[in-house]
mmCIF file of C-alpha atoms and ligand atoms in Angstrom:
data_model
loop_
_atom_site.group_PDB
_atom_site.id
_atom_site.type_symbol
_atom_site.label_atom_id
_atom_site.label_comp_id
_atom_site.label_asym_id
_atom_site.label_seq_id
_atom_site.Cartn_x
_atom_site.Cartn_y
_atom_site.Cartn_z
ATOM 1 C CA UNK F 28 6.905 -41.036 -147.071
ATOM 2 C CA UNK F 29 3.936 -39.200 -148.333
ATOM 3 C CA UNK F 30 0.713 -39.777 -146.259
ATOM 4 C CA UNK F 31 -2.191 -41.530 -148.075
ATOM 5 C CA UNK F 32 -5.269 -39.360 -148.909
ATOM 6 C CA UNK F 33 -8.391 -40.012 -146.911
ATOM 7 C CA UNK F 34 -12.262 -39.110 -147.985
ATOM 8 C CA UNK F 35 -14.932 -39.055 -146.140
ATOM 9 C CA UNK F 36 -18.604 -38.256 -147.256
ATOM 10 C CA UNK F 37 -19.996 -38.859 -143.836
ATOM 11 C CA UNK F 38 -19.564 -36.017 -140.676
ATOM 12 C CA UNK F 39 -19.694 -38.513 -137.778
ATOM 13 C CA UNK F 40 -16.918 -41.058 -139.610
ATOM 14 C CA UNK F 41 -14.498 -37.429 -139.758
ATOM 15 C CA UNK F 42 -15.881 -36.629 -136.604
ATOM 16 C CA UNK F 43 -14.196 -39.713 -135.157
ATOM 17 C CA UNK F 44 -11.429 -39.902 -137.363
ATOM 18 C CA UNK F 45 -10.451 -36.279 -136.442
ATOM 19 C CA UNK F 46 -10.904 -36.668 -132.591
ATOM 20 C CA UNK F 47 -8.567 -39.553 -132.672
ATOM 21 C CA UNK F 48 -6.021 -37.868 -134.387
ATOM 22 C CA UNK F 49 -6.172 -35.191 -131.671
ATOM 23 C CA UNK F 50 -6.222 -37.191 -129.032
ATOM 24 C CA UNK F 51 -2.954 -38.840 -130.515
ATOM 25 C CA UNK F 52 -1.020 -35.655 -130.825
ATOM 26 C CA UNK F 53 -1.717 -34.193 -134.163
ATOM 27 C CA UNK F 54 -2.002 -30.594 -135.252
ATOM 28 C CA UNK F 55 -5.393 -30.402 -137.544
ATOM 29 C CA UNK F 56 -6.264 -27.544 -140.024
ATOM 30 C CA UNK F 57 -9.046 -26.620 -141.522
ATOM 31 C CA UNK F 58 -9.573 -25.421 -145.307
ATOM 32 C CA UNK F 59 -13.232 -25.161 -146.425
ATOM 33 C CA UNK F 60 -13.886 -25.019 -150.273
ATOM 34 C CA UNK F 61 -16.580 -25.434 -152.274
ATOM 35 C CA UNK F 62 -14.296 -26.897 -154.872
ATOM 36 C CA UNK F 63 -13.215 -26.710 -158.216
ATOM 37 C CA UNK F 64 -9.965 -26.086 -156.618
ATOM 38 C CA UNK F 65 -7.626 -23.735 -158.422
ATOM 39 C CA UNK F 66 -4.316 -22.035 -156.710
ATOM 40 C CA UNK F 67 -5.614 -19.945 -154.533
ATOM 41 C CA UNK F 68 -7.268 -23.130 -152.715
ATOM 42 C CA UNK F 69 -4.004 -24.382 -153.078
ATOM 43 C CA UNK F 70 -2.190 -21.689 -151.632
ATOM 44 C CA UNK F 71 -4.436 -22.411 -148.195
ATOM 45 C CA UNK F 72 -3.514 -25.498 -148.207
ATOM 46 C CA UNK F 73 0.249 -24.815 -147.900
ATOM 47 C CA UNK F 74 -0.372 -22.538 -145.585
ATOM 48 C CA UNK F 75 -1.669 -24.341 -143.190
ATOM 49 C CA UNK F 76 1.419 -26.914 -144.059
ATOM 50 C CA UNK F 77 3.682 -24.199 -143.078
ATOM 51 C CA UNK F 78 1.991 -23.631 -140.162
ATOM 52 C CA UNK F 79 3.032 -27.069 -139.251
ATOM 53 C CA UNK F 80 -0.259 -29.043 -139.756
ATOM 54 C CA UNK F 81 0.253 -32.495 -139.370
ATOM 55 C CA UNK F 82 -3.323 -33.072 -140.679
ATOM 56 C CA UNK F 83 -4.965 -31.175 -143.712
ATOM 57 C CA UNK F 84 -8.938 -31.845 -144.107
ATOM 58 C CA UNK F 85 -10.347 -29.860 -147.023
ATOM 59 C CA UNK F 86 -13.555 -29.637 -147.024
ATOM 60 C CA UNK F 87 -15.398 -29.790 -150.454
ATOM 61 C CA UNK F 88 -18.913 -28.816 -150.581
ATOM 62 C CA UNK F 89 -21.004 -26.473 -152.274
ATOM 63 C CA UNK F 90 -23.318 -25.176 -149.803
ATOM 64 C CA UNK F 91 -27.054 -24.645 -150.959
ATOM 65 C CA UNK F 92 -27.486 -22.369 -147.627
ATOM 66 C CA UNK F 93 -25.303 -20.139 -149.005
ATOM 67 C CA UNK F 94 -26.844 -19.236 -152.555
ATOM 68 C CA UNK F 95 -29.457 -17.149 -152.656
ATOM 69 C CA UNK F 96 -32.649 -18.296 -155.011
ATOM 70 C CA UNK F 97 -31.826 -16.878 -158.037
ATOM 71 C CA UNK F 98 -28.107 -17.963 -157.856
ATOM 72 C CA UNK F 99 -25.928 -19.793 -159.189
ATOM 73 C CA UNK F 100 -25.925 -23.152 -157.040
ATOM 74 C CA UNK F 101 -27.016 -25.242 -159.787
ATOM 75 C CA UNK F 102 -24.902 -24.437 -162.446
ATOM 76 C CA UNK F 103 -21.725 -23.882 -160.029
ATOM 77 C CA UNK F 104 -18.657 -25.348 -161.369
ATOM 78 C CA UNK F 105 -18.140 -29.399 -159.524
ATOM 79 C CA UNK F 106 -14.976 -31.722 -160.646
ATOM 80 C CA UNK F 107 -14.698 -34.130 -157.934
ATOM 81 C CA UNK F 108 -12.186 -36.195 -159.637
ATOM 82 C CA UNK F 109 -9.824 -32.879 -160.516
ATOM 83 C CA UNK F 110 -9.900 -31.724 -156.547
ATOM 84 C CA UNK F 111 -9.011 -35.076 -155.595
ATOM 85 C CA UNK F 112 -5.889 -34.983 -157.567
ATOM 86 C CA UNK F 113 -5.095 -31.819 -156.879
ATOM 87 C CA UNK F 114 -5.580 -32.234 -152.341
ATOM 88 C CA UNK F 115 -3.397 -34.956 -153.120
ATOM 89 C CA UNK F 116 -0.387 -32.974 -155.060
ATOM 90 C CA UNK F 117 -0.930 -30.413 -152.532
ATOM 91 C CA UNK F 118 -0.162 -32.103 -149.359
ATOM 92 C CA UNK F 119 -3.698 -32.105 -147.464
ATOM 93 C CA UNK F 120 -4.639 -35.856 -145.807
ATOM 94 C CA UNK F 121 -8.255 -35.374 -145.790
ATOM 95 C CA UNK F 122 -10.639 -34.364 -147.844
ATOM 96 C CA UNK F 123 -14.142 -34.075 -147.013
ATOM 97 C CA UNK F 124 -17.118 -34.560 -149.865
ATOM 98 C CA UNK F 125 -20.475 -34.602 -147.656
ATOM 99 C CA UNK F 126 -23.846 -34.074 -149.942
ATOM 100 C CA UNK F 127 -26.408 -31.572 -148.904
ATOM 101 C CA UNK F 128 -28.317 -34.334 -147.585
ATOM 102 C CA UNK F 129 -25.791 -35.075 -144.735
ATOM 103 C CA UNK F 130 -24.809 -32.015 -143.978
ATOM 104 C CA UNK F 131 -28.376 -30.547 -143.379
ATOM 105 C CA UNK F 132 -30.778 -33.351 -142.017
ATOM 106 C CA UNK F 133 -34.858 -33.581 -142.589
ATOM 107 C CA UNK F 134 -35.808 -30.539 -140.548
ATOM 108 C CA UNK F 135 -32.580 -28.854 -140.321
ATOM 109 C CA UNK F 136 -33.310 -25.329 -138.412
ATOM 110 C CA UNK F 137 -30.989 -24.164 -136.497
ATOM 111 C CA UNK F 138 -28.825 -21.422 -137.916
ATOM 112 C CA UNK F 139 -26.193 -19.068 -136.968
ATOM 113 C CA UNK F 140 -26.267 -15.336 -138.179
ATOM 114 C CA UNK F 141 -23.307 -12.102 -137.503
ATOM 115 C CA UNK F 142 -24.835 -9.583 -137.105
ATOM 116 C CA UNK F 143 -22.766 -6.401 -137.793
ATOM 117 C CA UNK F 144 -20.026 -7.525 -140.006
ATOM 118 C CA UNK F 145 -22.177 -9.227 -142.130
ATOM 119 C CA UNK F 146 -24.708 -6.198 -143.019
ATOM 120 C CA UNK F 147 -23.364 -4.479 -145.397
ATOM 121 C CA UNK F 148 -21.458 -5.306 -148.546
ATOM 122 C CA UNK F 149 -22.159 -8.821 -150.165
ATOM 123 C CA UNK F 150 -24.090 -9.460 -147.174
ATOM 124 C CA UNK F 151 -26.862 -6.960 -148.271
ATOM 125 C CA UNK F 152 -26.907 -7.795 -152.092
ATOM 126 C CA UNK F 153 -26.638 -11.208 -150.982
ATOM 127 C CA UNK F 154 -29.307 -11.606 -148.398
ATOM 128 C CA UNK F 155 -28.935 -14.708 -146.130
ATOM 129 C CA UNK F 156 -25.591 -15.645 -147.841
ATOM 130 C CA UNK F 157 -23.129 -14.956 -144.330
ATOM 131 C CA UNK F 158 -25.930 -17.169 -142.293
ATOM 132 C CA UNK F 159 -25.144 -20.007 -144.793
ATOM 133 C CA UNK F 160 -21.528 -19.467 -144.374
ATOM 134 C CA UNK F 161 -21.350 -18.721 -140.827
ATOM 135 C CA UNK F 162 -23.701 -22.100 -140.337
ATOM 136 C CA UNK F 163 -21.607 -24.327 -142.525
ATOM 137 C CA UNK F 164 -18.359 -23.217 -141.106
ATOM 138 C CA UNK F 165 -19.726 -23.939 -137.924
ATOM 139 C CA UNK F 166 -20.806 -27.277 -138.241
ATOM 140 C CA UNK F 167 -17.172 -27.720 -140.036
ATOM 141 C CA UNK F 168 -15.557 -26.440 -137.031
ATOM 142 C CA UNK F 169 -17.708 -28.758 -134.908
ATOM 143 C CA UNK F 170 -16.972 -31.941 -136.833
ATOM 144 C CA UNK F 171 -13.246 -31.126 -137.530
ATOM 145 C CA UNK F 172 -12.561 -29.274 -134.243
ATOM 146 C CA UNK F 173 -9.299 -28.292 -135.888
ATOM 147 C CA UNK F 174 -6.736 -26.239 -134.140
ATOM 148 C CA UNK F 175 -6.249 -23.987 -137.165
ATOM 149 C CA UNK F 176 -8.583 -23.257 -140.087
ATOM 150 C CA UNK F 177 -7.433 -21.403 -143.367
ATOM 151 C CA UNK F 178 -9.362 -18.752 -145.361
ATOM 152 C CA UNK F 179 -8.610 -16.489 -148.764
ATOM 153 C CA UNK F 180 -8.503 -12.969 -148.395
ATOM 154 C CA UNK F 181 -10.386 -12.972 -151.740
ATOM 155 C CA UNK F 182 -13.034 -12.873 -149.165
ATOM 156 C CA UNK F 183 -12.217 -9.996 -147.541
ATOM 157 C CA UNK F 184 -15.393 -9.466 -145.501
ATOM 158 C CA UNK F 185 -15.886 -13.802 -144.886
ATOM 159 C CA UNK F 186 -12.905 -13.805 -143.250
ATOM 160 C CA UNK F 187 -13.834 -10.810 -140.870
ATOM 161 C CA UNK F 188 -17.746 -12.089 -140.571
ATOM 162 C CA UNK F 189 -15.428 -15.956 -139.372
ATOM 163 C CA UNK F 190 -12.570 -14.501 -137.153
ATOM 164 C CA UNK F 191 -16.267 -12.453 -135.265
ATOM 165 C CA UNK F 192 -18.322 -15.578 -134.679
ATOM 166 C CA UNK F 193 -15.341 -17.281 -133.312
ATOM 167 C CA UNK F 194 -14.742 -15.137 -130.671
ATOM 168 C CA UNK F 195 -18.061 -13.993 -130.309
ATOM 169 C CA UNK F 196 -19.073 -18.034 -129.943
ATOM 170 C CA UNK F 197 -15.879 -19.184 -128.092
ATOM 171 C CA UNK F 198 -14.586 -21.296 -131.385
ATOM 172 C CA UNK F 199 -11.634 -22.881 -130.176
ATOM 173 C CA UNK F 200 -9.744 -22.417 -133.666
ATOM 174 C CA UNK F 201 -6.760 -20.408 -134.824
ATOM 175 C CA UNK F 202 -8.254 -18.397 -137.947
ATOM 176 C CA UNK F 203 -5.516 -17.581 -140.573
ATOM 177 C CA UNK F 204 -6.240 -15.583 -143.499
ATOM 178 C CA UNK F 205 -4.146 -15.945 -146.941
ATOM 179 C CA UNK F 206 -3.438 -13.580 -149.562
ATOM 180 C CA UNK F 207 -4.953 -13.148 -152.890
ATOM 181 C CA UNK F 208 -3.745 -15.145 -155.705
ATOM 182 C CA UNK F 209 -4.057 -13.860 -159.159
ATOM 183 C CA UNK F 210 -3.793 -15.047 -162.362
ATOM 184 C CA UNK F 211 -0.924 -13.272 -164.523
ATOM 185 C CA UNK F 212 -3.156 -11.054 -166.073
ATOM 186 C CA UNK F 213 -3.970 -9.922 -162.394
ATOM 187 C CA UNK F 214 -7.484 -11.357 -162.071
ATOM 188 C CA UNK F 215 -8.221 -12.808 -158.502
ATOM 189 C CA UNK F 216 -8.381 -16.420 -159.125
ATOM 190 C CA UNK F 217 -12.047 -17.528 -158.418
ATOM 191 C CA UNK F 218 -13.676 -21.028 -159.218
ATOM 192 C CA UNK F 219 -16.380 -19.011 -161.065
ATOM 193 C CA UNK F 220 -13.813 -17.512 -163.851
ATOM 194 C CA UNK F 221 -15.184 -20.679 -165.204
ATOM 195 C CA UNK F 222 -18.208 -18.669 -166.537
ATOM 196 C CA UNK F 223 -16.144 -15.824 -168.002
ATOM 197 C CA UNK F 224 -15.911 -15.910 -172.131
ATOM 198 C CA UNK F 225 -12.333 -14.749 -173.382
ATOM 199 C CA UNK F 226 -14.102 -11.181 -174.368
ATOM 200 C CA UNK F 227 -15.153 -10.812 -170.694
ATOM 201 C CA UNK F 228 -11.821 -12.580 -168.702
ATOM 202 C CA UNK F 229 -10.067 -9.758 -170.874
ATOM 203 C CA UNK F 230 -12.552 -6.699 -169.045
ATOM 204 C CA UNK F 231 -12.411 -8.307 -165.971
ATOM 205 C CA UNK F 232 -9.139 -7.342 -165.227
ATOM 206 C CA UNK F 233 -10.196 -3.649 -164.906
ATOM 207 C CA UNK F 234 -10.774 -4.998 -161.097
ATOM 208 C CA UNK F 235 -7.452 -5.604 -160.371
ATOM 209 C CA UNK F 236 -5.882 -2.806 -161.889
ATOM 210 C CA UNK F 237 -8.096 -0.166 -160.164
ATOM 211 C CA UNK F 238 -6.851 -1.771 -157.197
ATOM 212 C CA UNK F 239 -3.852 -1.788 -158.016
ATOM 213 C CA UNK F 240 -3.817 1.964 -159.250
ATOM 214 C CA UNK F 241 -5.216 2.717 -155.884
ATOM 215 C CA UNK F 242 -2.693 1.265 -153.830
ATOM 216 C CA UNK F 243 -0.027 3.413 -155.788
ATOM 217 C CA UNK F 244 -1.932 6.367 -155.531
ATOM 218 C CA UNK F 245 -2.012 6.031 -151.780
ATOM 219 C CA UNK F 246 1.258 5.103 -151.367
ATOM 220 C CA UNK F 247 2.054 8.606 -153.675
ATOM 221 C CA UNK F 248 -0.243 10.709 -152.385
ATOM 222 C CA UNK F 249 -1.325 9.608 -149.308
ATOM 223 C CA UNK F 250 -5.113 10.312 -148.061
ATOM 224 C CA UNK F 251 -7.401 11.056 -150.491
ATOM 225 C CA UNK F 252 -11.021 11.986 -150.238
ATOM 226 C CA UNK F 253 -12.919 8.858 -151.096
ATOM 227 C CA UNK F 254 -16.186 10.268 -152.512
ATOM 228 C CA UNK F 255 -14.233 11.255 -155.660
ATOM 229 C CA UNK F 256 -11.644 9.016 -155.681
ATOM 230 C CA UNK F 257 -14.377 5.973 -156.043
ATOM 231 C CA UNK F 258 -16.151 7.939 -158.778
ATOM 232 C CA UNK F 259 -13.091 7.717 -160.563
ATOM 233 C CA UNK F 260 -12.923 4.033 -159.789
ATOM 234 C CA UNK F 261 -16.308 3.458 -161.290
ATOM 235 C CA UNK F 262 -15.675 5.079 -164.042
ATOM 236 C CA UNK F 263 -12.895 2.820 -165.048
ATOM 237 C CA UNK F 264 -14.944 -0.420 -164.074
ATOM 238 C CA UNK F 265 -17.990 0.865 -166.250
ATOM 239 C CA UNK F 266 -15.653 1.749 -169.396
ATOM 240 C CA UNK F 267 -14.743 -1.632 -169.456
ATOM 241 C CA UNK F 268 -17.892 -2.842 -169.456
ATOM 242 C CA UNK F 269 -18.697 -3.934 -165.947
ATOM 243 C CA UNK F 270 -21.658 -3.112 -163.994
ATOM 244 C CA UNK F 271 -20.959 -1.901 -160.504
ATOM 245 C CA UNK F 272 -22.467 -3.928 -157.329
ATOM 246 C CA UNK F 273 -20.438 -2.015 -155.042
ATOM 247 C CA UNK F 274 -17.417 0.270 -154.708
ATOM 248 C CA UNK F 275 -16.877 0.651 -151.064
ATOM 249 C CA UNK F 276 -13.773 1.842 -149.132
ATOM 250 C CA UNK F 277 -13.680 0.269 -145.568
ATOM 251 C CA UNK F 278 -11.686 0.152 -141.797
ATOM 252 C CA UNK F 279 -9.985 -3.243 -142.428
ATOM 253 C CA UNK F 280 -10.855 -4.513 -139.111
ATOM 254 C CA UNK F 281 -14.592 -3.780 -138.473
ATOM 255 C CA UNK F 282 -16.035 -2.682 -142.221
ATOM 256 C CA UNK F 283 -17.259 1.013 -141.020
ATOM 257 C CA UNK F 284 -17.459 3.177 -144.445
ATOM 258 C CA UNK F 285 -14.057 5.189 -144.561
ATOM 259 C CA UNK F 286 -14.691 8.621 -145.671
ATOM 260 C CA UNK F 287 -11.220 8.679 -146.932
ATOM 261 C CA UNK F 288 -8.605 6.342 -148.407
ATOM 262 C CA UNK F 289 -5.249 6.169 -146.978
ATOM 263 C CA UNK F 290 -2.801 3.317 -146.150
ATOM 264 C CA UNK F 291 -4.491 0.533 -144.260
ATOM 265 C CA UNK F 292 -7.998 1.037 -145.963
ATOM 266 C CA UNK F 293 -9.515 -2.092 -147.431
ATOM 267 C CA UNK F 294 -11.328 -1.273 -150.829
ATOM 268 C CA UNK F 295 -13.645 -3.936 -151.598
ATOM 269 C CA UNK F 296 -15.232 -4.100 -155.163
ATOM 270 C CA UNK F 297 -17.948 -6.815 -156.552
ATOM 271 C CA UNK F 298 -19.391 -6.431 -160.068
ATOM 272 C CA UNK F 299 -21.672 -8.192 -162.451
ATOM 273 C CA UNK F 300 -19.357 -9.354 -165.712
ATOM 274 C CA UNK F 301 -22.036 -10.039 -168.188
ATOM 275 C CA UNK F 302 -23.850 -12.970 -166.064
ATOM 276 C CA UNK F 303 -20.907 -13.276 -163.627
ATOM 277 C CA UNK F 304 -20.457 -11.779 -160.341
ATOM 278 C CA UNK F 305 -16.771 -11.052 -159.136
ATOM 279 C CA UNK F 306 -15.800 -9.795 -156.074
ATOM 280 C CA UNK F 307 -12.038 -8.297 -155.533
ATOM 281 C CA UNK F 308 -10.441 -6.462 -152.998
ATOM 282 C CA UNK F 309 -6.726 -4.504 -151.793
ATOM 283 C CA UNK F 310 -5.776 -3.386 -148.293
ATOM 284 C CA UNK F 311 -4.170 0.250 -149.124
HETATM 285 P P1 AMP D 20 -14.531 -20.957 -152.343
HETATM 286 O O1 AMP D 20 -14.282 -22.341 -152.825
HETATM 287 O O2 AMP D 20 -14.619 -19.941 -153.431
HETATM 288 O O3 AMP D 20 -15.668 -20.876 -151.360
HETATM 289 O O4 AMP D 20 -13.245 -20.525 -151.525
HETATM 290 C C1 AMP D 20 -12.774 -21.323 -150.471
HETATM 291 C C2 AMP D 20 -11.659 -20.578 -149.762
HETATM 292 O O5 AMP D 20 -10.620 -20.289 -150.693
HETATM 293 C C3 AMP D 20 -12.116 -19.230 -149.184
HETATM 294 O O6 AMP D 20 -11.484 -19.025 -147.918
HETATM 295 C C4 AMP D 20 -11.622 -18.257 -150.206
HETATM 296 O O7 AMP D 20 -11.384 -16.966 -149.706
HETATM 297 C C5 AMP D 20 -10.333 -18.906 -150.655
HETATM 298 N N1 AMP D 20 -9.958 -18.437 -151.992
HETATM 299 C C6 AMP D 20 -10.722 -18.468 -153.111
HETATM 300 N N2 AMP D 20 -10.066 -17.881 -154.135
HETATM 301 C C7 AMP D 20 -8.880 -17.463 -153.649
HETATM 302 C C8 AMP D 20 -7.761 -16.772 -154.207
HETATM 303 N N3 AMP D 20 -7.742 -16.381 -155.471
HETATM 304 N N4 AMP D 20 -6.697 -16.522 -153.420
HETATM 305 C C9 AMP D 20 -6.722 -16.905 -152.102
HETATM 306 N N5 AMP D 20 -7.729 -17.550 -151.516
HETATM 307 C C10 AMP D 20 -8.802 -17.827 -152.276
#
């Protein structure tokens, strides 16, 4: 029989909740959203189920300390209702909704901030935004204490910024990290596709296909230069309308610049879409 679907809004009620279910025997996992679920939130979720999770808390919270001033935290995309449903269909047997109000307290000031990983990349066009993630995931871990947590590659450098402060903090947590899914036109899926207008969903997918085009070109050629091979890359991204953030080629495991691209290169890309920011990315 399927198991019923808990929510909790309050930390110290999942706190308890999740600490008994440890103590009884259960496997927890982690997967922290900030909603608006689509199937690439789904696709953590059955990981972690076929990592043998006997408990699924998803975590549903749009994080003001992770939005810089002038971003979108306002406007971001919220359907309580629709994640519900779709935890449910899913298989998790949590989910978590806390408000900004119980998550950071009157006074809140303590903070937690990688410093390496998180540097370059969306960490310096986004200042402060891995310190808001690295925080909240933290607390997350802390009130969860789950044996495994689940992340998206779609955040390529998150996930490495996560998997550092656990080891560097002694996290007791299994970090998994699942592939990209993409909508059939190739886009990454991304809660903020929301915002695109059919005119600019329809450019957007220049991100995808450079990727992919770059992946085949390694696999054809082998190492390339990448000064000219990302000029080439821009190129494409700006003829179809997009204005470059970055284009940066990187050592999968600890983000140094490569200075060429060849198989097991991460490229990372993040552009401006008209008023949207997407971020995509392809291990060579
Ligand atoms: P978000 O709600 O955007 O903060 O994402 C929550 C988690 O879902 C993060 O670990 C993301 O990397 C992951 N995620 C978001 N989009 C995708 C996707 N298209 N494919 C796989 N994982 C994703």
């Amino acid at each position: 029989m399927a198991k019923t679907l808990k929510t909790f809004a309050d930390p110290q009620k999942l706190q308890k909740w999740c600490a008994a279910r440890r103590q009884a025997g259960a496997k927890i996992a982690l997967v922290p959203t900030m909603g608006y679920l689509h199937e690439g939130h789904l696709s953590l979720i059955a990981a972690a189920k076929r990592k043998g999770a006997d408990e699924i808390v998803v975590s549903v919270f749009v994080n003001p300390v992770q939005f810089g001033p002038n971003e979108d935290y306002e406007k971001y995309p919220r359907d309580e209702k629709a994640d519900l449903a779709k935890c449910r269909a899913a298989g998790a047997t949590a989910v978590f909704f806390p408000t900004p109000a119980n998550m950071y307290l009157d006074g809140h000031s303590t903070f937690i901030t990688e410093e390496t990983l998180a540097a370059g990349l969306c960490g310096a066009r986004r200042p402060g935004h891995f310190r808001g993630v690295c925080t909240v995931v933290a607390k997350l871990f802390n009130i969860v204490h789950p044996h495994l947590a689940v992340f998206g590659q779609k955040d390529f450098q998150q996930a490495a910024v996560i998997r550092r402060m656990v080891r560097d903090l002694n996290f007791d947590v299994k970090i998994s990290v699942a592939p990209i899914v993409r909508e059939p036109s190739g886009l990454a899926r991304s809660s903020r596709n929301t915002y695109l207008s059919d005119d600019e969903r329809a450019r957007a997918v220049a991100l995808s296909q450079s990727l992919a085009r770059a992946r085949a070109d390694v696999a054809a050629k082998g190492t390339m230069p990448w000064r000219a091979y990302r000029a080439k890359i821009v190129k494409v991204l700006e003829k179809a309308g997009l204005v470059v953030d970055y284009v940066e080629a990187v050592d999968a495991e600890t983000l140094v610049p490569a200075k060429s691209l060849s198989k097991g290169v991460a490229v990372l890309l993040a552009v401006w879409c008209g008023k949207t920011r997407l971020i995509d990315n392809a291990v060579m």
